[in-house]
Coordinates of C-alpha atoms in Angstrom, one line a residue:
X10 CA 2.2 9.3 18.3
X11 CA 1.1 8.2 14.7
X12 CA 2.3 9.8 11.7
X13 CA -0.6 8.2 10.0
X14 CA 1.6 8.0 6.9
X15 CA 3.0 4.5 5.6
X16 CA 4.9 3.4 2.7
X17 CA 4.1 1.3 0.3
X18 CA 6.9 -0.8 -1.3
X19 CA 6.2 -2.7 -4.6
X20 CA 9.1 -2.6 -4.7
X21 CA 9.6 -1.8 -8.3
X22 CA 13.3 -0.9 -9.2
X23 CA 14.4 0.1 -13.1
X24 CA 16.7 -2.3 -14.8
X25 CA 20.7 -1.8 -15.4
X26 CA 21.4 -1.6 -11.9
X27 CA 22.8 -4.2 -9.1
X28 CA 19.5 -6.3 -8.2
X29 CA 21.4 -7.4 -4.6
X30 CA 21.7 -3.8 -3.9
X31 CA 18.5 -3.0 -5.0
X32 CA 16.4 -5.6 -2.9
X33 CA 19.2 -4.8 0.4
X34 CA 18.0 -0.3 -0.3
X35 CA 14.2 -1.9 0.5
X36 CA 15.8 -3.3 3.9
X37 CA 17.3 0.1 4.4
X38 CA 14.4 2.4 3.9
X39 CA 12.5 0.4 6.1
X40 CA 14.6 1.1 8.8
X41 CA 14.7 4.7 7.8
X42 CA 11.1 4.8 7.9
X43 CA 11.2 3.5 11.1
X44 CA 13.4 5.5 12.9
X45 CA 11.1 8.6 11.2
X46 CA 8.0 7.2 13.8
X47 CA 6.3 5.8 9.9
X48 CA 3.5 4.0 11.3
X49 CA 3.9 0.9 8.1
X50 CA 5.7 -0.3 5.1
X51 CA 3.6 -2.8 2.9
X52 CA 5.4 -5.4 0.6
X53 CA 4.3 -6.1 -2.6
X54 CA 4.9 -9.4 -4.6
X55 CA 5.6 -9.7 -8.0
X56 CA 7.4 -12.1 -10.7
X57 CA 7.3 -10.8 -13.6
X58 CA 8.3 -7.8 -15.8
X59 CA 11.9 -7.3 -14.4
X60 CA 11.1 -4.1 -12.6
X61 CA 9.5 -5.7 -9.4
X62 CA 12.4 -7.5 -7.9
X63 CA 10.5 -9.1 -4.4
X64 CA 8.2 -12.5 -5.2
X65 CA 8.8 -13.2 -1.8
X66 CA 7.6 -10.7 0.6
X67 CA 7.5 -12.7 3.9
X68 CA 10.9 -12.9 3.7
X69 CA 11.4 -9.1 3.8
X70 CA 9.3 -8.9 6.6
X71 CA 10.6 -11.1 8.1
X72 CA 14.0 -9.6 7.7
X73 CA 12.6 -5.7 8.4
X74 CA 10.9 -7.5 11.7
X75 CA 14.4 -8.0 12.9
X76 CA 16.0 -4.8 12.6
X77 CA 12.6 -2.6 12.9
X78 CA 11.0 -1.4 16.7
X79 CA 7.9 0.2 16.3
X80 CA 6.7 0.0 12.5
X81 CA 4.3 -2.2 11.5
X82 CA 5.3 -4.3 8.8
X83 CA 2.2 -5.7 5.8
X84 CA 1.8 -8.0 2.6
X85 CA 1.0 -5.9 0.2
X86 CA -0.7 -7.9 -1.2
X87 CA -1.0 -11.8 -1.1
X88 CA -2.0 -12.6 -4.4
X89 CA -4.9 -16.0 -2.8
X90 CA -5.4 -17.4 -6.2
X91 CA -1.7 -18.4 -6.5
X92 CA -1.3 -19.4 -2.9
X93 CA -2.8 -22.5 -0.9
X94 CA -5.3 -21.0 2.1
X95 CA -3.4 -22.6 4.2
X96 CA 0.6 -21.8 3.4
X97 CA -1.2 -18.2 3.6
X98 CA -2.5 -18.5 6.8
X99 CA 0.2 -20.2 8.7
X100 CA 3.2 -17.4 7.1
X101 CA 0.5 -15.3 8.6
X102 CA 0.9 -16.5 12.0
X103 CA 4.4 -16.9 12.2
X104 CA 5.0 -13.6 10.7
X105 CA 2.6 -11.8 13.9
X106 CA 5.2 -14.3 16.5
X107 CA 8.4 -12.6 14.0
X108 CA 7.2 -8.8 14.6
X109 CA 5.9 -9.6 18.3
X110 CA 2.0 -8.1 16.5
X111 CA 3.6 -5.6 14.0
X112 CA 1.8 -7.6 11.2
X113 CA -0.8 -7.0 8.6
X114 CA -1.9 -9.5 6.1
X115 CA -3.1 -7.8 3.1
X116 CA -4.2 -9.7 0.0
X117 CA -6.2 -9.6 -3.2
X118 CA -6.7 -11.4 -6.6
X119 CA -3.4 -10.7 -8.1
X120 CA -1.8 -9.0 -11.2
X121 CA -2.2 -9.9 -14.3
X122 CA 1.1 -9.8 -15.7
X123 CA 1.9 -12.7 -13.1
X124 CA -1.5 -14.3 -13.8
X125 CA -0.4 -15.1 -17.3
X126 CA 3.0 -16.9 -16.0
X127 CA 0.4 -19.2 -14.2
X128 CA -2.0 -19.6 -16.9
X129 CA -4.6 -18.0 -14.9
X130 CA -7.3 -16.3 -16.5
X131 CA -8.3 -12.6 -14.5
X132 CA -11.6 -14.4 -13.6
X133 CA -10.2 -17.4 -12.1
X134 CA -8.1 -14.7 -10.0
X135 CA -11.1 -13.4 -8.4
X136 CA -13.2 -16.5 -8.3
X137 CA -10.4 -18.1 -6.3
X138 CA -10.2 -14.6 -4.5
X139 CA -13.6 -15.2 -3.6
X140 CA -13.4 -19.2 -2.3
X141 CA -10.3 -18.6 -0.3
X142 CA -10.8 -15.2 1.1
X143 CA -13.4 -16.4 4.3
X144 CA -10.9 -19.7 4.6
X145 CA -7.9 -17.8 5.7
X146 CA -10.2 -15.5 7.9
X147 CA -10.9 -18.7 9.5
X148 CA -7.7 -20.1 9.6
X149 CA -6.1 -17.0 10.6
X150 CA -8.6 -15.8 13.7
X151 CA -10.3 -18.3 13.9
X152 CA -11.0 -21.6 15.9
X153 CA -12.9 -23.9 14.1
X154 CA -11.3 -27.2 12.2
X155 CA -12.5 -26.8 7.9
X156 CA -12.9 -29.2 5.5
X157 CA -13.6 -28.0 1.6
X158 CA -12.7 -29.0 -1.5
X159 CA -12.3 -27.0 -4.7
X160 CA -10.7 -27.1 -7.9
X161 CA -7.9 -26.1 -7.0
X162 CA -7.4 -26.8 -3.4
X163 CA -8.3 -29.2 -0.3
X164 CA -8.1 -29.2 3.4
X165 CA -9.3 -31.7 5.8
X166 CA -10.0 -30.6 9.3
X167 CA -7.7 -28.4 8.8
X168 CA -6.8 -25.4 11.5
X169 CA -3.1 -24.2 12.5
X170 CA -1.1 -25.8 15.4
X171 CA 0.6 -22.3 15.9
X172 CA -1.8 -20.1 17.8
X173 CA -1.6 -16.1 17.3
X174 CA 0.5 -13.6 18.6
X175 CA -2.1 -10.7 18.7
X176 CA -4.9 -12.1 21.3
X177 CA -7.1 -9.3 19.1
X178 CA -6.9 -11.2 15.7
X179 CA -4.5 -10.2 12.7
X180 CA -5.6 -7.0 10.5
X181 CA -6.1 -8.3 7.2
X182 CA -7.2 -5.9 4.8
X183 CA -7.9 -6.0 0.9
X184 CA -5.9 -4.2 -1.8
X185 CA -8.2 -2.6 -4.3
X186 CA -7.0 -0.5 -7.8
X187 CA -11.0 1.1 -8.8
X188 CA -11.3 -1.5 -11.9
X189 CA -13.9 -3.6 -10.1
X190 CA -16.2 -3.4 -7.4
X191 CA -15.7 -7.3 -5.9
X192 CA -12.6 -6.3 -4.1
X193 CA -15.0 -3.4 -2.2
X194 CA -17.7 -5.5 -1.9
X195 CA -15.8 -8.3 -0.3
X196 CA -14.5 -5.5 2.5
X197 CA -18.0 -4.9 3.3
X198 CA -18.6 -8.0 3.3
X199 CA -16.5 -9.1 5.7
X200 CA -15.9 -6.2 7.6
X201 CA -12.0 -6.2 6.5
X202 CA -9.5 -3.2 6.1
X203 CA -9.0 -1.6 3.0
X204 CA -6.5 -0.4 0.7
X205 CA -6.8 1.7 -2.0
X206 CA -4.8 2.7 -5.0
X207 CA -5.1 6.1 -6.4
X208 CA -4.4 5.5 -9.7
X209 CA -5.0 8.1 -12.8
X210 CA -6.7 7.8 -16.1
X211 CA -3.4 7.3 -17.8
X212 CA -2.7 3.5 -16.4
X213 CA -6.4 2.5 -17.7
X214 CA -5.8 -0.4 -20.7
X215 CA -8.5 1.0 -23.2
X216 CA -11.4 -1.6 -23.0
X217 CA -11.4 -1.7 -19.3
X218 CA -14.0 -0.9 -17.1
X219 CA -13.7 2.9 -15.9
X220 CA -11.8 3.5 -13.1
X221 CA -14.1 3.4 -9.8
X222 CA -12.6 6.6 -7.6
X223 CA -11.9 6.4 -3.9
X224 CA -14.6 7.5 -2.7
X225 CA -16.6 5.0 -5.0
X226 CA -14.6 2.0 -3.4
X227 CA -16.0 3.3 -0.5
X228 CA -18.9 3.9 -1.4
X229 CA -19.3 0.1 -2.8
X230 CA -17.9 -1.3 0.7
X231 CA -20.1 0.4 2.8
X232 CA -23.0 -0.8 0.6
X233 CA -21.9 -4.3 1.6
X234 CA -21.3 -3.7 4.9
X235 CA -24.7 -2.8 5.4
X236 CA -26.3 -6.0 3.2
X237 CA -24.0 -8.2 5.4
X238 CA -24.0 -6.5 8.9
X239 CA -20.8 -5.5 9.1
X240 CA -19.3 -2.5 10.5
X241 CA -16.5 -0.7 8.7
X242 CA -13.5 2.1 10.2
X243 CA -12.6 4.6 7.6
X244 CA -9.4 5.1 10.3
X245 CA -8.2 1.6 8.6
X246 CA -8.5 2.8 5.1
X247 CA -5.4 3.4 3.7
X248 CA -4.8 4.9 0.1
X249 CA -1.7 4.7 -1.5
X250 CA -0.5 6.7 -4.1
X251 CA 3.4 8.4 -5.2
X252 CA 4.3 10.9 -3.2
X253 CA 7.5 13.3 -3.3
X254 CA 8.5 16.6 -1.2
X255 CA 11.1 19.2 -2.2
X256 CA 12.3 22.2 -0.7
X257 CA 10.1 23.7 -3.1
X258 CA 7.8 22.6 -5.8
X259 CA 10.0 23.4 -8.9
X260 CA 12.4 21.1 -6.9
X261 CA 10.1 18.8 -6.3
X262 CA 9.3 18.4 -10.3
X263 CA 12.6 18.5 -11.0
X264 CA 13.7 15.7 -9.1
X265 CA 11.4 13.2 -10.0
X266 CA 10.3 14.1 -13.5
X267 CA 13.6 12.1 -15.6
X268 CA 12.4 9.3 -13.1
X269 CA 8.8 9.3 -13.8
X270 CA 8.9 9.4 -17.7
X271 CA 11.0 6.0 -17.2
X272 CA 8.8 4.6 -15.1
X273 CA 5.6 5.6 -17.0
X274 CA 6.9 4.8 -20.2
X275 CA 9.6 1.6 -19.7
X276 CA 7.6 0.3 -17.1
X277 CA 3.8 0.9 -17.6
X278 CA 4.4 1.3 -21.5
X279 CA 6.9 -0.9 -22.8
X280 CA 7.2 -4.1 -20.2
X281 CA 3.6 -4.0 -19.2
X282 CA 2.2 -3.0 -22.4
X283 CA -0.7 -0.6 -21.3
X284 CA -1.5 2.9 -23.0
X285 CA 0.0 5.6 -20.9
X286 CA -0.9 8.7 -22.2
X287 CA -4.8 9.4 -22.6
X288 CA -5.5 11.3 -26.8
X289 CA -4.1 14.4 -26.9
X290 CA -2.0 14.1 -23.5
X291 CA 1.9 15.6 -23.7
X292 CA 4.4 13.7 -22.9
X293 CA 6.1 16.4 -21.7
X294 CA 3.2 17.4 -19.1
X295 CA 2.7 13.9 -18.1
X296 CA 4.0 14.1 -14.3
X297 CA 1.8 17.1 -14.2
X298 CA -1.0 15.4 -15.6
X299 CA -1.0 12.7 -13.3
X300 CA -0.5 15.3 -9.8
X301 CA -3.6 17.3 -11.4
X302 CA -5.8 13.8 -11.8
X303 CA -5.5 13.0 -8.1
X304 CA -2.3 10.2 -9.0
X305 CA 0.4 11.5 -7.4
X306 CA 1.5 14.2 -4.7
X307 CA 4.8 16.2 -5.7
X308 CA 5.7 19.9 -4.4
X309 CA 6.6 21.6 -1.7
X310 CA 5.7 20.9 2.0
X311 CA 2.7 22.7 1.7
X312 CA 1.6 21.3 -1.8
X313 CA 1.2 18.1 -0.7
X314 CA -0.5 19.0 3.1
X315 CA -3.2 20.9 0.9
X316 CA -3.0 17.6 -0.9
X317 CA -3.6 15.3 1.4
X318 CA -6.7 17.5 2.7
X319 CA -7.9 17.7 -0.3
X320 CA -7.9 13.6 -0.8
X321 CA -9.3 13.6 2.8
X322 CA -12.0 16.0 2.4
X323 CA -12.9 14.2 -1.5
X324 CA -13.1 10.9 -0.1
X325 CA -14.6 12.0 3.2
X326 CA -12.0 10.8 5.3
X327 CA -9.0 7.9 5.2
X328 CA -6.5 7.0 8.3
X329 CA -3.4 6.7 6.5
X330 CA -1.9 8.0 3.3
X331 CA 0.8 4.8 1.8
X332 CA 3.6 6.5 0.4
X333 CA 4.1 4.5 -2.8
X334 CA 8.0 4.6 -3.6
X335 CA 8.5 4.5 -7.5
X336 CA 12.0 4.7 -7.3
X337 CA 11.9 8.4 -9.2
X338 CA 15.1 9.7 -8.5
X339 CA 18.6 9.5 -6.4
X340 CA 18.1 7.8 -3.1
X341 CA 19.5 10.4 -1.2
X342 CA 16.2 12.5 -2.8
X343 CA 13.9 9.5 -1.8
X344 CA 15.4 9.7 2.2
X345 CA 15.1 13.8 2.2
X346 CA 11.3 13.6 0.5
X347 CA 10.8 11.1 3.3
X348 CA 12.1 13.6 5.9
X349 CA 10.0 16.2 4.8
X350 CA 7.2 14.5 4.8
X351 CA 8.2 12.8 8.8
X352 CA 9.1 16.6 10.0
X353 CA 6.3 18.7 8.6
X354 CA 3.6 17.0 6.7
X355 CA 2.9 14.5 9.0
X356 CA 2.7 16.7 11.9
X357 CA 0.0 18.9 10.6
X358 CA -2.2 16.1 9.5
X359 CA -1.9 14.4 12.7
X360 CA -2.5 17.4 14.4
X361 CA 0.9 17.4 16.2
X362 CA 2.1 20.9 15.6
X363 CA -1.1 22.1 17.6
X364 CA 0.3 22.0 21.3
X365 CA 3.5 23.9 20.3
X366 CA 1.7 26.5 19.2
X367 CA -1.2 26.6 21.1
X368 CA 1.8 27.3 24.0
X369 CA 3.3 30.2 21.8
X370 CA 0.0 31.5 21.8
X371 CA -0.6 30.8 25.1
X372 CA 2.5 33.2 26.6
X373 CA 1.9 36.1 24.4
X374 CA -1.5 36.2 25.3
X375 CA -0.2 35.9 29.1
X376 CA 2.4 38.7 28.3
X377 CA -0.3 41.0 27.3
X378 CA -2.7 41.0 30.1

């Protein structure tokens, strides 16, 4: 039975702690989420900015594949334009033999913070997005031998000696953040998964494009769908977003909201550098801010079920919601939120909770005849 909720792992972690113990808690809720029936956990990669700890994501899945039985396990993402096409592909491969076809390979442009380490400009990102994207298709589920030359790259009859796990093909799907229509276009394009992130008005750098809402990245892949012939499954849209449950909703706040203003402000504001807080925003009312814009879910049980049906119903539909753990508050908090959201959310989006009482109803109906 699928929970049809995931988690999504940057993993960002705030400074002045233990960084061993810190990457060995991602191992750790991994299995928790597993043993919960979570149907994914996606891996982020990042080098820079001292909060996100993991530049080598393979190697957590690869280490989660291991201790792990039924969750799926996904890059999140691959950042192409710092990788070679064909080091992608071939981690890919191994990584489906390593989780016996648990995998997904999810990838993108990359961040910028790490684009400036390489002395990549954000164009370059998605220009080599867009020349090694339909290569690792190829390379990954495909069969035939490629030869190209760019810039930046090379391969020469190239095609991997390791065939697949999954006699199907891999899931690869591309991460998209609403600040540019390529990343939805190229989904279309190719028919791909996608994954979105729900993020608010407040993490917008002024003089950036506005921020394209999920059901405009949707909207934009579906377009391209249709131009290329492709065929897209709204069940393999994820969005991902932060997401917390309390016993009730002033719990809820009060767990997370110390958390969130160091996260918003020492992370977003003073590592990254962006503007956090739109004119005339509180600080103060910032976590609320961000629930109300559609960039976080925090409450009760039934605050974040209306939630999710409200995201569903505004975006016309998704297939999994990608818990996004920002490291908020106490961990013990994190593994109860998680609980919560295992035990009662998930059931009454999947639909789970409708046998049991559809019996209930069943017998006092019986009784009374």
């Amino acid at each position: 039975m699928h929970s049809r909720i995931g988690l999504f792992l940057s993993p960002v972690h705030e400074t002045g702690q233990d960084p061993h113990l810190a990457i060995r808690r991602n191992l750790d809720l991994v299995d928790h989420a597993d043993r919960l029936n979570y149907d994914e956990v996606w891996f982020g990669e990042h080098h820079t900015l001292g909060w996100g700890l993991v530049g080598a994501p393979e190697t957590m899945i690869a280490a989660a594949s291991q201790r792990t039985t039924q969750i799926k396990l996904a890059h999140g993402v691959t950042p192409l334009s710092g990788h070679h096409p064909f080091h992608v592909a071939s981690r890919a491969v191994h990584l489906d033999h390593l989780t016996r076809g648990r995998y997904i390979l999810g990838v993108g442009p990359g961040v910028p913070f790490d684009a400036a380490t390489f002395g990549l400009d954000p164009k370059v990102q998605r220009k080599r997005l867009d020349e090694a994207l339909p290569t690792v298709l190829e390379l990954v589920n495909g069969e035939e031998r490629i030869t190209q030359k760019t810039d930046w790259f090379e391969l020469r009859d190239a095609k991997l000696q390791l065939p697949r796990f999954s006699p199907q093909g891999i899931e690869i799907a591309v991460a998209t953040s609403g600040t540019s229509v390529t990343s939805p276009r190229l989904i279309g394009q190719y028919g791909l998964s996608m994954t979105s992130f729900a993020l608010p008005f407040a993490l917008m750098t002024p003089g950036t494009p506005d921020h394209i809402g999920l059901a405009g990245q949707w909207k934009h892949a579906q377009e391209a769908a249709e131009e290329y012939g492709q065929t897209l499954d709204r069940d393999a849209w994820r969005v991902a977003l932060p997401v917390h449950v309390g016993e009730t909703r002033k719990q809820a706040f009060d767990e997370v909201r110390e958390g969130y203003d160091r996260w918003l402000f020492e992370y977003f504001g003073k590592a990254a550098g962006r503007d956090v807080l739109s004119p005339g925003a509180s600080r103060e009312k910032a976590l609320e801010d961000r629930v109300e814009a559609g960039g976080a879910l925090v409450g009760s049980v039934e605050d974040v079920v209306d939630g999710i049906r409200r995201m569903q119903e505004a975006t016309g539909g998704f297939g999994t919601l990608l818990v996004y753990v920002a490291d908020w508050t106490s961990w013990e908090n994190t593994n109860r939120s998680l609980e919560l959201l295992a035990r009662y959310v998930a059931p009454q989006i999947n639909g789970a909770v409708s046998r049991p009482r559809e019996a209930v109803d069943f017998a006092i109906a019986q009784r009374a005849k």
